[in-house]
């Protein structure tokens, strides 16, 4: 279906891909993994024909459909269901021919046969199933697209390509605009997808549950590994260990031979043997061992002070915007050592609840009481928009704490992986992951004793997520977390609050049990 041979790609004089080979045929569910900036999205665009590679060869089978989610969000008066149906161009064309040839029985029969062969009369029900899985009920499926937020219109764009069932589906971080519930549905959809897909994702649980092969993009090349993500990690680690052990033996042998050369090379009787060893040394081959990726630092300062027991309580609270009430009559307590996951479908009020807990949204009714020494660090997506991209991380922090000396600023930035020239690099030149770490650096300046994190993983690759999990595990304060990454939730949270039906309630179980509850409710 798809073959890439010796693909090279350069941009601005920098090589991104070096003689990349790749093959997809039959039914293959592939995860494309690698650090941010390694070239995953670039490779996807080359496959789609959106970028022109420098040299190499790409072959695709005629008539085989390759699709990816378009960047432009659907909008206008068309409904989500109408939009999905409009993307099946062959069905639309045949339906028009049906109308145009109503008085030609012979041709009508032929058109009907073709419509039946492409399952055109099942299209509306298939569109409804996809949209329902992506969080659109019957009413929402028939509501104009212009009424929806950007996040929900991106879901419609995703639904459009799932509905078409292309022979090869290219998905780049498809869960970024989804909640945990919808991610769970998509996971099950992809697991049973009858054709091939390439999935770019940094969610290791999502990869484990959907793919049967991994394409690892590193050092500008792709290496294929059979199995899911965990199998890839085991195989890759063993491969690296074996290479290192082989190289260690070769290095010991080289040193032994060089010692002979250095000792006897000047003696006429040994000169020939010394030259022979030098020639052997020059022919020695070492296995290539990938250097470990630089450590991506998340190191939260010790909370100041470290609080104990109850740090925040709220009673009979109602929340909303203007005349609209989103949550009503909610009561609860946050303890100093709580690790709370806030879950629920998008639009139910998770972020509203988080803003209230952070003190950024005042309640309409009820009371909120916080420990007088409570300091909160609130991570949210709009903080990216507030970064002055024409400043460096150093200047950005210096502006926030003018009294800080050079050593203090550098030390705090160092906690989040900024050192050397990176400290003075313009923010506009930083990757999404680096900007995320800078946001974390800014919100922890005063050593908060409670972190509230609203989708903190969206710009982080797997290595960064692992580092953040480790930092949160050793962090001495409380954590309140909203994320669609199940692995992240499982390893950080110890309690679950469900936001649904205008209320907030605690779930008696862990993330896996909550997922089973979601699945049983869907059936």
Coordinates of C-alpha atoms in Angstrom, one line a residue:
X1 CA 0.0 0.0 0.0
X2 CA 2.8 2.4 1.0
X3 CA 6.5 2.2 0.5
X4 CA 9.2 4.8 1.3
X5 CA 12.7 4.2 0.1
X6 CA 15.8 6.3 1.0
X7 CA 13.8 9.4 1.8
X8 CA 15.9 12.5 2.6
X9 CA 14.5 15.7 3.8
X10 CA 16.3 19.0 4.7
X11 CA 15.0 22.3 5.9
X12 CA 17.0 25.5 6.2
X13 CA 20.2 23.5 5.7
X14 CA 19.4 21.1 8.6
X15 CA 18.8 17.4 7.8
X16 CA 15.6 16.0 9.3
X17 CA 15.3 12.6 7.6
X18 CA 18.3 10.6 6.4
X19 CA 17.6 7.7 3.9
X20 CA 14.4 6.7 5.7
X21 CA 12.7 3.4 4.7
X22 CA 9.2 2.5 5.6
X23 CA 6.6 0.0 4.4
X24 CA 2.9 -0.4 5.2
X25 CA 0.8 -3.2 3.7
X26 CA -2.3 -5.1 4.5
X27 CA -3.8 -4.4 7.9
X28 CA -1.1 -2.8 10.1
X29 CA -1.6 -0.7 13.2
X30 CA 1.6 1.2 13.7
X31 CA 2.7 3.7 16.4
X32 CA 5.2 6.3 15.2
X33 CA 7.3 7.4 18.2
X34 CA 10.2 9.6 18.9
X35 CA 11.2 12.8 20.8
X36 CA 9.6 16.1 20.0
X37 CA 11.4 17.6 17.0
X38 CA 12.6 14.3 15.7
X39 CA 10.6 14.6 12.5
X40 CA 7.4 12.6 13.1
X41 CA 5.0 15.3 11.8
X42 CA 7.3 16.1 9.0
X43 CA 7.3 12.4 7.9
X44 CA 3.5 12.4 8.1
X45 CA 3.3 15.5 5.8
X46 CA 5.6 13.9 3.3
X47 CA 3.4 10.8 3.1
X48 CA 0.4 13.0 2.5
X49 CA 2.2 14.9 -0.2
X50 CA 2.1 18.2 1.8
X51 CA 5.9 18.4 1.9
X52 CA 8.3 17.7 -1.0
X53 CA 11.2 15.4 0.0
X54 CA 14.7 16.1 -1.4
X55 CA 15.3 12.6 -2.8
X56 CA 14.2 9.0 -2.5
X57 CA 11.1 7.3 -3.7
X58 CA 7.5 6.9 -2.5
X59 CA 5.1 4.3 -3.9
X60 CA 1.4 4.0 -3.2
X61 CA -1.1 1.6 -4.7
X62 CA -3.7 3.1 -7.1
X63 CA -7.1 3.6 -5.6
X64 CA -5.8 3.3 -2.0
X65 CA -7.0 6.2 0.2
X66 CA -4.6 7.8 2.6
X67 CA -6.2 10.4 5.0
X68 CA -5.3 12.6 7.9
X69 CA -7.1 15.1 10.0
X70 CA -7.1 18.5 8.3
X71 CA -5.8 21.5 10.3
X72 CA -8.8 23.7 9.2
X73 CA -11.7 23.2 11.6
X74 CA -15.1 22.7 9.9
X75 CA -17.5 25.6 10.5
X76 CA -20.7 27.1 9.1
X77 CA -24.4 26.1 9.0
X78 CA -23.7 22.5 8.2
X79 CA -24.4 20.1 11.1
X80 CA -21.7 17.5 12.3
X81 CA -23.7 14.7 10.7
X82 CA -24.1 16.5 7.4
X83 CA -20.4 17.4 7.4
X84 CA -19.4 13.7 7.8
X85 CA -21.7 12.6 5.1
X86 CA -20.4 15.3 2.7
X87 CA -16.9 13.9 3.0
X88 CA -17.9 10.6 1.2
X89 CA -17.5 12.1 -2.2
X90 CA -18.3 8.9 -4.1
X91 CA -21.6 8.5 -2.2
X92 CA -22.5 12.2 -2.8
X93 CA -21.7 11.8 -6.5
X94 CA -23.9 8.7 -6.9
X95 CA -26.8 10.3 -5.0
X96 CA -26.7 13.2 -7.4
X97 CA -26.7 10.8 -10.3
X98 CA -29.7 9.1 -8.8
X99 CA -31.7 12.4 -8.8
X100 CA -30.5 13.4 -12.3
X101 CA -31.5 10.0 -13.8
X102 CA -34.9 9.4 -12.1
X103 CA -36.5 8.7 -15.5
X104 CA -33.9 6.2 -16.6
X105 CA -34.7 2.8 -15.0
X106 CA -31.8 0.9 -16.5
X107 CA -29.2 3.5 -15.3
X108 CA -31.0 3.8 -11.9
X109 CA -30.5 0.0 -11.3
X110 CA -26.8 0.4 -12.0
X111 CA -26.4 3.4 -9.7
X112 CA -28.3 1.5 -6.9
X113 CA -25.9 -1.5 -7.3
X114 CA -22.9 0.8 -6.9
X115 CA -24.5 2.5 -3.9
X116 CA -25.1 -0.8 -2.3
X117 CA -21.5 -2.0 -3.0
X118 CA -20.1 1.0 -1.1
X119 CA -22.6 0.6 1.7
X120 CA -24.0 4.0 1.0
X121 CA -27.3 3.4 2.7
X122 CA -25.6 2.5 6.0
X123 CA -23.7 5.8 5.9
X124 CA -26.1 7.8 8.1
X125 CA -26.0 5.2 10.8
X126 CA -22.2 4.9 10.7
X127 CA -21.9 8.7 10.9
X128 CA -24.2 8.7 13.9
X129 CA -22.1 6.0 15.7
X130 CA -18.8 7.8 15.1
X131 CA -20.2 11.2 16.3
X132 CA -21.9 9.6 19.3
X133 CA -18.5 8.0 20.2
X134 CA -16.9 11.4 19.9
X135 CA -19.3 13.0 22.4
X136 CA -22.2 14.3 20.2
X137 CA -25.6 13.2 21.2
X138 CA -28.6 13.2 18.8
X139 CA -29.3 16.9 19.3
X140 CA -25.6 17.9 18.9
X141 CA -25.3 15.9 15.7
X142 CA -28.0 18.1 14.2
X143 CA -26.8 21.4 15.5
X144 CA -24.9 23.9 13.2
X145 CA -21.1 23.6 13.4
X146 CA -20.8 27.3 14.2
X147 CA -22.4 26.7 17.6
X148 CA -19.5 24.5 18.8
X149 CA -16.1 25.4 20.3
X150 CA -12.9 24.9 18.4
X151 CA -12.2 21.7 20.4
X152 CA -15.5 20.1 19.4
X153 CA -15.1 21.2 15.8
X154 CA -11.7 19.4 15.8
X155 CA -13.6 16.3 17.0
X156 CA -15.8 16.6 13.9
X157 CA -12.7 16.9 11.7
X158 CA -11.4 13.7 13.3
X159 CA -14.8 12.0 12.9
X160 CA -14.8 12.8 9.2
X161 CA -11.8 10.7 8.5
X162 CA -12.8 7.9 10.8
X163 CA -16.2 7.8 9.0
X164 CA -14.5 7.4 5.6
X165 CA -12.4 4.4 6.7
X166 CA -9.4 5.1 4.5
X167 CA -7.0 2.3 3.7
X168 CA -4.3 4.2 5.6
X169 CA -5.2 6.5 8.4
X170 CA -2.6 9.0 9.7
X171 CA -3.3 10.4 13.2
X172 CA -1.1 13.0 14.8
X173 CA -1.9 13.2 18.6
X174 CA -5.6 12.6 18.1
X175 CA -6.4 12.6 21.8
X176 CA -5.2 16.2 22.5
X177 CA -8.7 17.6 22.0
X178 CA -10.5 14.6 23.7
X179 CA -11.5 13.9 27.3
X180 CA -10.7 10.6 29.0
X181 CA -14.1 9.2 28.1
X182 CA -13.8 10.0 24.4
X183 CA -10.2 8.8 24.3
X184 CA -11.4 5.5 25.6
X185 CA -14.0 5.2 22.7
X186 CA -11.3 6.1 20.1
X187 CA -9.0 3.5 21.6
X188 CA -11.6 0.8 21.1
X189 CA -12.4 2.1 17.6
X190 CA -8.7 1.9 16.5
X191 CA -8.2 -1.4 18.1
X192 CA -10.8 -2.9 15.8
X193 CA -10.0 -0.7 12.7
X194 CA -10.2 -3.1 9.7
X195 CA -7.5 -1.3 7.7
X196 CA -4.1 0.3 8.5
X197 CA -3.1 3.4 10.5
X198 CA 0.0 5.2 11.6
X199 CA -0.5 6.8 15.0
X200 CA 1.7 9.5 16.4
X201 CA 1.1 9.6 20.1
X202 CA 2.9 10.2 23.4
X203 CA 0.3 8.4 25.4
X204 CA 1.9 5.1 26.2
X205 CA -1.3 3.3 27.4
X206 CA -3.1 4.5 24.3
X207 CA -0.3 3.0 22.1
X208 CA -0.2 -0.2 24.1
X209 CA -3.9 -0.7 23.5
X210 CA -4.1 0.1 19.8
X211 CA -0.9 -0.8 17.9
X212 CA 0.9 -4.0 16.9
X213 CA 4.2 -2.4 15.7
X214 CA 6.3 0.6 16.5
X215 CA 8.3 2.8 14.1
X216 CA 11.0 4.5 16.2
X217 CA 12.2 7.7 14.6
X218 CA 15.6 8.6 16.1
X219 CA 18.8 10.1 14.7
X220 CA 16.9 10.9 11.4
X221 CA 16.2 7.2 10.7
X222 CA 13.3 4.7 11.4
X223 CA 13.7 1.4 13.0
X224 CA 10.7 -1.0 13.1
X225 CA 9.8 -3.1 16.2
X226 CA 7.0 -5.7 16.4
X227 CA 4.6 -5.5 19.3
X228 CA 3.1 -2.6 21.3
X229 CA 4.9 0.2 23.0
X230 CA 6.0 -1.7 26.1
X231 CA 7.4 -4.5 24.0
X232 CA 9.3 -1.9 22.0
X233 CA 10.8 -0.4 25.2
X234 CA 11.9 -3.9 26.3
X235 CA 13.4 -4.8 22.9
X236 CA 15.1 -1.4 22.5
X237 CA 16.6 -1.5 26.0
X238 CA 18.0 -5.0 25.4
X239 CA 19.4 -4.0 22.0
X240 CA 21.2 -1.0 23.6
X241 CA 22.5 -3.1 26.4
X242 CA 23.9 -5.7 24.0
X243 CA 25.5 -3.1 21.8
X244 CA 27.1 -1.4 24.9
X245 CA 28.5 -4.8 26.1
X246 CA 29.9 -5.6 22.7
X247 CA 31.5 -2.2 22.4
X248 CA 33.0 -2.5 25.9
X249 CA 34.7 -5.8 24.8
X250 CA 35.9 -4.3 21.6
X251 CA 37.3 -1.3 23.5
X252 CA 39.1 -3.5 25.9
X253 CA 40.6 -5.5 23.0
X254 CA 41.6 -2.2 21.3
X255 CA 43.4 -0.9 24.4
X256 CA 45.2 -4.2 24.8
X257 CA 46.4 -4.0 21.2
X258 CA 47.4 -0.4 21.5
X259 CA 49.4 -1.2 24.6
X260 CA 51.4 -3.7 22.6
X261 CA 52.0 -1.0 19.9
X262 CA 53.1 1.6 22.4
X263 CA 55.4 -0.8 24.1
X264 CA 57.0 -2.6 21.2
X265 CA 56.5 -0.3 18.2
X266 CA 60.0 1.1 18.4
X267 CA 61.7 -2.2 18.5
X268 CA 62.8 -3.6 15.1
X269 CA 62.0 -7.1 16.1
X270 CA 58.4 -6.2 17.0
X271 CA 57.7 -3.5 14.5
X272 CA 55.9 -5.7 12.0
X273 CA 53.6 -7.1 14.7
X274 CA 52.9 -3.6 16.0
X275 CA 52.0 -2.4 12.5
X276 CA 49.8 -5.5 12.1
X277 CA 47.9 -4.6 15.3
X278 CA 47.5 -0.9 14.2
X279 CA 46.0 -2.2 10.9
X280 CA 43.6 -4.5 12.9
X281 CA 42.6 -1.6 15.2
X282 CA 41.7 0.6 12.2
X283 CA 39.4 -2.2 10.9
X284 CA 37.6 -2.7 14.3
X285 CA 33.9 -2.0 14.0
X286 CA 31.8 -0.8 16.9
X287 CA 28.0 -1.2 17.0
X288 CA 26.2 2.2 16.9
X289 CA 24.8 3.0 20.3
X290 CA 22.3 5.8 20.4
X291 CA 23.3 8.4 23.0
X292 CA 20.6 8.7 25.7
X293 CA 18.4 11.7 25.2
X294 CA 19.3 14.7 27.4
X295 CA 17.5 14.5 30.7
X296 CA 14.4 16.7 30.6
X297 CA 14.1 18.3 33.9
X298 CA 11.0 18.9 36.0
X299 CA 12.2 19.5 39.6
X300 CA 9.6 21.3 41.7
X301 CA 10.9 23.5 44.6
X302 CA 10.0 22.3 48.1
X303 CA 6.7 23.8 49.1
X304 CA 7.1 26.8 51.4
X305 CA 5.7 26.1 53.9
X306 CA 4.8 22.4 53.8
X307 CA 1.2 22.4 55.0
X308 CA -0.6 19.6 56.8
X309 CA -4.3 18.4 57.0
X310 CA -7.1 20.5 55.4
X311 CA -5.8 23.3 53.1
X312 CA -9.0 24.1 51.1
X313 CA -12.7 23.5 51.7
X314 CA -15.9 24.6 49.9
X315 CA -19.6 24.2 50.9
X316 CA -22.8 24.4 48.9
X317 CA -21.1 26.2 46.0
X318 CA -22.6 27.1 42.7
X319 CA -20.4 28.1 39.7
X320 CA -21.0 29.6 36.3
X321 CA -20.6 32.5 33.9
X322 CA -23.2 35.3 33.6
X323 CA -26.6 33.8 34.0
X324 CA -25.4 30.3 33.2
X325 CA -24.9 27.9 36.1
X326 CA -22.4 25.1 35.3
X327 CA -22.0 23.4 38.7
X328 CA -24.4 23.8 41.7
X329 CA -24.5 22.8 45.4
X330 CA -21.0 21.2 45.5
X331 CA -19.1 20.7 48.7
X332 CA -15.8 19.1 49.5
X333 CA -12.3 19.3 51.1
X334 CA -8.8 19.2 49.7
X335 CA -6.1 17.8 52.0
X336 CA -2.4 18.8 51.9
X337 CA -1.3 15.4 50.5
X338 CA -4.2 14.8 48.1
X339 CA -3.6 13.6 44.5
X340 CA -6.9 14.2 42.9
X341 CA -7.9 13.4 39.3
X342 CA -10.8 15.5 37.9
X343 CA -12.6 13.5 35.2
X344 CA -15.7 13.9 33.1
X345 CA -16.7 14.7 29.5
X346 CA -15.5 17.9 28.0
X347 CA -18.1 20.7 28.5
X348 CA -19.2 19.3 31.9
X349 CA -17.2 21.9 33.9
X350 CA -13.8 20.3 34.7
X351 CA -11.9 23.5 34.0
X352 CA -14.6 25.6 35.7
X353 CA -14.1 23.5 38.8
X354 CA -10.3 23.8 38.5
X355 CA -10.5 27.6 38.2
X356 CA -12.7 27.8 41.3
X357 CA -10.3 25.7 43.3
X358 CA -7.4 27.9 42.1
X359 CA -9.2 31.0 43.3
X360 CA -9.6 32.4 39.7
X361 CA -13.3 32.0 39.5
X362 CA -15.6 33.4 42.3
X363 CA -18.6 31.3 43.3
X364 CA -22.1 32.5 42.7
X365 CA -23.3 30.9 45.9
X366 CA -21.7 29.1 48.9
X367 CA -18.4 29.5 50.6
X368 CA -14.7 28.8 49.8
X369 CA -12.2 28.7 52.7
X370 CA -8.4 28.3 52.2
X371 CA -5.5 28.0 54.6
X372 CA -4.0 31.4 55.0
X373 CA -0.6 30.1 53.9
X374 CA -1.9 28.3 50.9
X375 CA 0.0 29.1 47.6
X376 CA -1.3 27.6 44.4
X377 CA 0.4 27.0 41.1
X378 CA -2.2 26.7 38.3
X379 CA -1.1 25.3 35.0
X380 CA -3.5 25.9 32.1
X381 CA -3.2 26.1 28.3
X382 CA -3.8 29.8 28.0
X383 CA -0.6 30.5 29.8
X384 CA 1.2 29.7 26.5
X385 CA -0.5 32.7 25.0
X386 CA 0.9 35.0 27.7
X387 CA 4.5 34.1 27.1
X388 CA 6.3 37.0 25.5
X389 CA 8.0 35.2 22.6
X390 CA 10.4 38.0 22.0
X391 CA 12.0 37.5 25.5
X392 CA 14.3 34.8 26.7
X393 CA 13.4 32.5 29.6
X394 CA 16.0 34.5 31.7
X395 CA 14.4 37.9 30.8
X396 CA 10.9 36.5 31.3
X397 CA 11.6 35.3 34.8
X398 CA 13.7 38.4 35.7
X399 CA 10.7 40.6 34.8
X400 CA 8.5 38.5 37.2
X401 CA 11.0 38.8 40.1
X402 CA 13.1 41.9 39.6
X403 CA 14.8 41.5 43.0
X404 CA 16.2 38.1 42.1
X405 CA 19.9 37.8 41.5
X406 CA 21.4 36.1 38.4
X407 CA 22.2 32.9 40.4
X408 CA 18.6 32.5 41.6
X409 CA 17.1 32.9 38.2
X410 CA 19.6 30.4 36.6
X411 CA 19.1 28.0 39.4
X412 CA 15.3 28.0 39.1
X413 CA 15.4 27.7 35.3
X414 CA 17.9 24.8 35.8
X415 CA 15.2 22.9 37.7
X416 CA 13.3 22.8 34.4
X417 CA 16.1 21.9 32.0
X418 CA 17.2 25.4 31.0
X419 CA 21.0 25.8 31.1
X420 CA 23.8 27.3 29.0
X421 CA 22.7 29.2 25.9
X422 CA 19.1 27.9 26.2
X423 CA 18.6 30.3 29.1
X424 CA 19.0 33.3 26.7
X425 CA 17.3 31.8 23.6
X426 CA 14.2 33.6 22.5
X427 CA 11.0 31.9 23.6
X428 CA 9.7 32.0 20.0
X429 CA 12.5 29.6 19.1
X430 CA 11.6 27.1 21.9
X431 CA 9.7 23.9 21.2
X432 CA 6.2 23.3 22.6
X433 CA 7.7 21.0 25.3
X434 CA 10.3 23.7 26.2
X435 CA 7.6 26.3 26.5
X436 CA 5.6 24.0 28.7
X437 CA 8.6 23.6 31.0
X438 CA 9.0 27.4 31.1
X439 CA 5.3 27.8 32.1
X440 CA 6.0 25.3 35.0
X441 CA 9.0 27.4 35.9
X442 CA 7.0 30.6 36.2
X443 CA 4.1 29.1 38.2
X444 CA 6.4 27.5 40.8
X445 CA 8.5 30.7 41.5
X446 CA 7.0 31.1 44.9
X447 CA 7.2 27.4 45.8
X448 CA 3.5 26.6 45.9
X449 CA 2.1 23.9 48.2
X450 CA -0.8 23.0 45.8
X451 CA -0.4 22.4 42.0
X452 CA -3.6 22.4 39.9
X453 CA -2.7 21.1 36.4
X454 CA -5.2 21.4 33.5
X455 CA -4.0 19.1 30.6
X456 CA -0.3 19.5 31.4
X457 CA 0.8 16.8 29.0
X458 CA -0.4 18.2 25.6
X459 CA 3.0 19.5 24.5
X460 CA 5.1 16.8 26.2
X461 CA 6.7 13.8 24.6
X462 CA 6.9 10.4 26.4
X463 CA 10.3 11.2 28.0
X464 CA 9.0 14.6 29.3
X465 CA 5.9 13.0 30.7
X466 CA 8.0 10.4 32.5
X467 CA 10.1 13.2 34.0
X468 CA 7.0 15.1 35.1
X469 CA 5.5 12.0 36.7
X470 CA 8.7 11.5 38.6
X471 CA 8.8 15.1 39.8
X472 CA 5.1 15.0 40.9
X473 CA 5.8 11.8 42.8
X474 CA 8.5 13.3 44.8
X475 CA 6.7 16.7 45.2
X476 CA 5.7 17.4 48.8
X477 CA 2.5 19.3 48.1
X478 CA -1.0 18.5 46.9
X479 CA -1.8 17.8 43.2
X480 CA -5.1 18.3 41.4
X481 CA -5.0 17.0 37.8
X482 CA -7.0 17.1 34.6
X483 CA -5.6 14.9 31.8
X484 CA -6.7 12.4 29.1
X485 CA -3.5 10.4 29.6
X486 CA -4.6 7.3 31.5
X487 CA -1.0 6.2 32.3
X488 CA -0.4 9.7 33.8
X489 CA -3.5 9.5 35.9
X490 CA -2.8 6.0 37.2
X491 CA 0.7 6.9 38.4
X492 CA -0.1 10.3 39.9
X493 CA -3.6 10.3 41.3
X494 CA -4.9 8.4 44.3
X495 CA -8.5 9.7 44.2
X496 CA -11.0 10.6 41.4
X497 CA -13.6 13.4 41.3
X498 CA -16.2 13.0 38.5
X499 CA -17.7 16.2 37.1
X500 CA -21.0 15.4 35.5
X501 CA -24.7 16.5 35.5
X502 CA -23.9 19.8 37.1
X503 CA -22.3 18.3 40.1
X504 CA -19.0 16.9 41.5
X505 CA -18.8 13.6 43.2
X506 CA -15.9 11.3 44.4
X507 CA -15.6 8.0 42.6
X508 CA -14.9 4.9 44.8
X509 CA -12.2 3.2 42.7
X510 CA -9.1 3.8 40.6
X511 CA -8.7 4.9 37.0
X512 CA -9.0 1.4 35.5
X513 CA -12.3 0.8 37.4
X514 CA -13.6 4.2 36.2
X515 CA -12.7 3.2 32.6
X516 CA -14.7 0.0 33.0
X517 CA -17.6 2.0 34.3
X518 CA -17.5 4.2 31.2
X519 CA -17.5 1.2 28.9
X520 CA -20.4 -0.5 30.7
X521 CA -22.5 2.7 30.5
X522 CA -21.8 3.0 26.8
X523 CA -23.1 -0.5 26.1

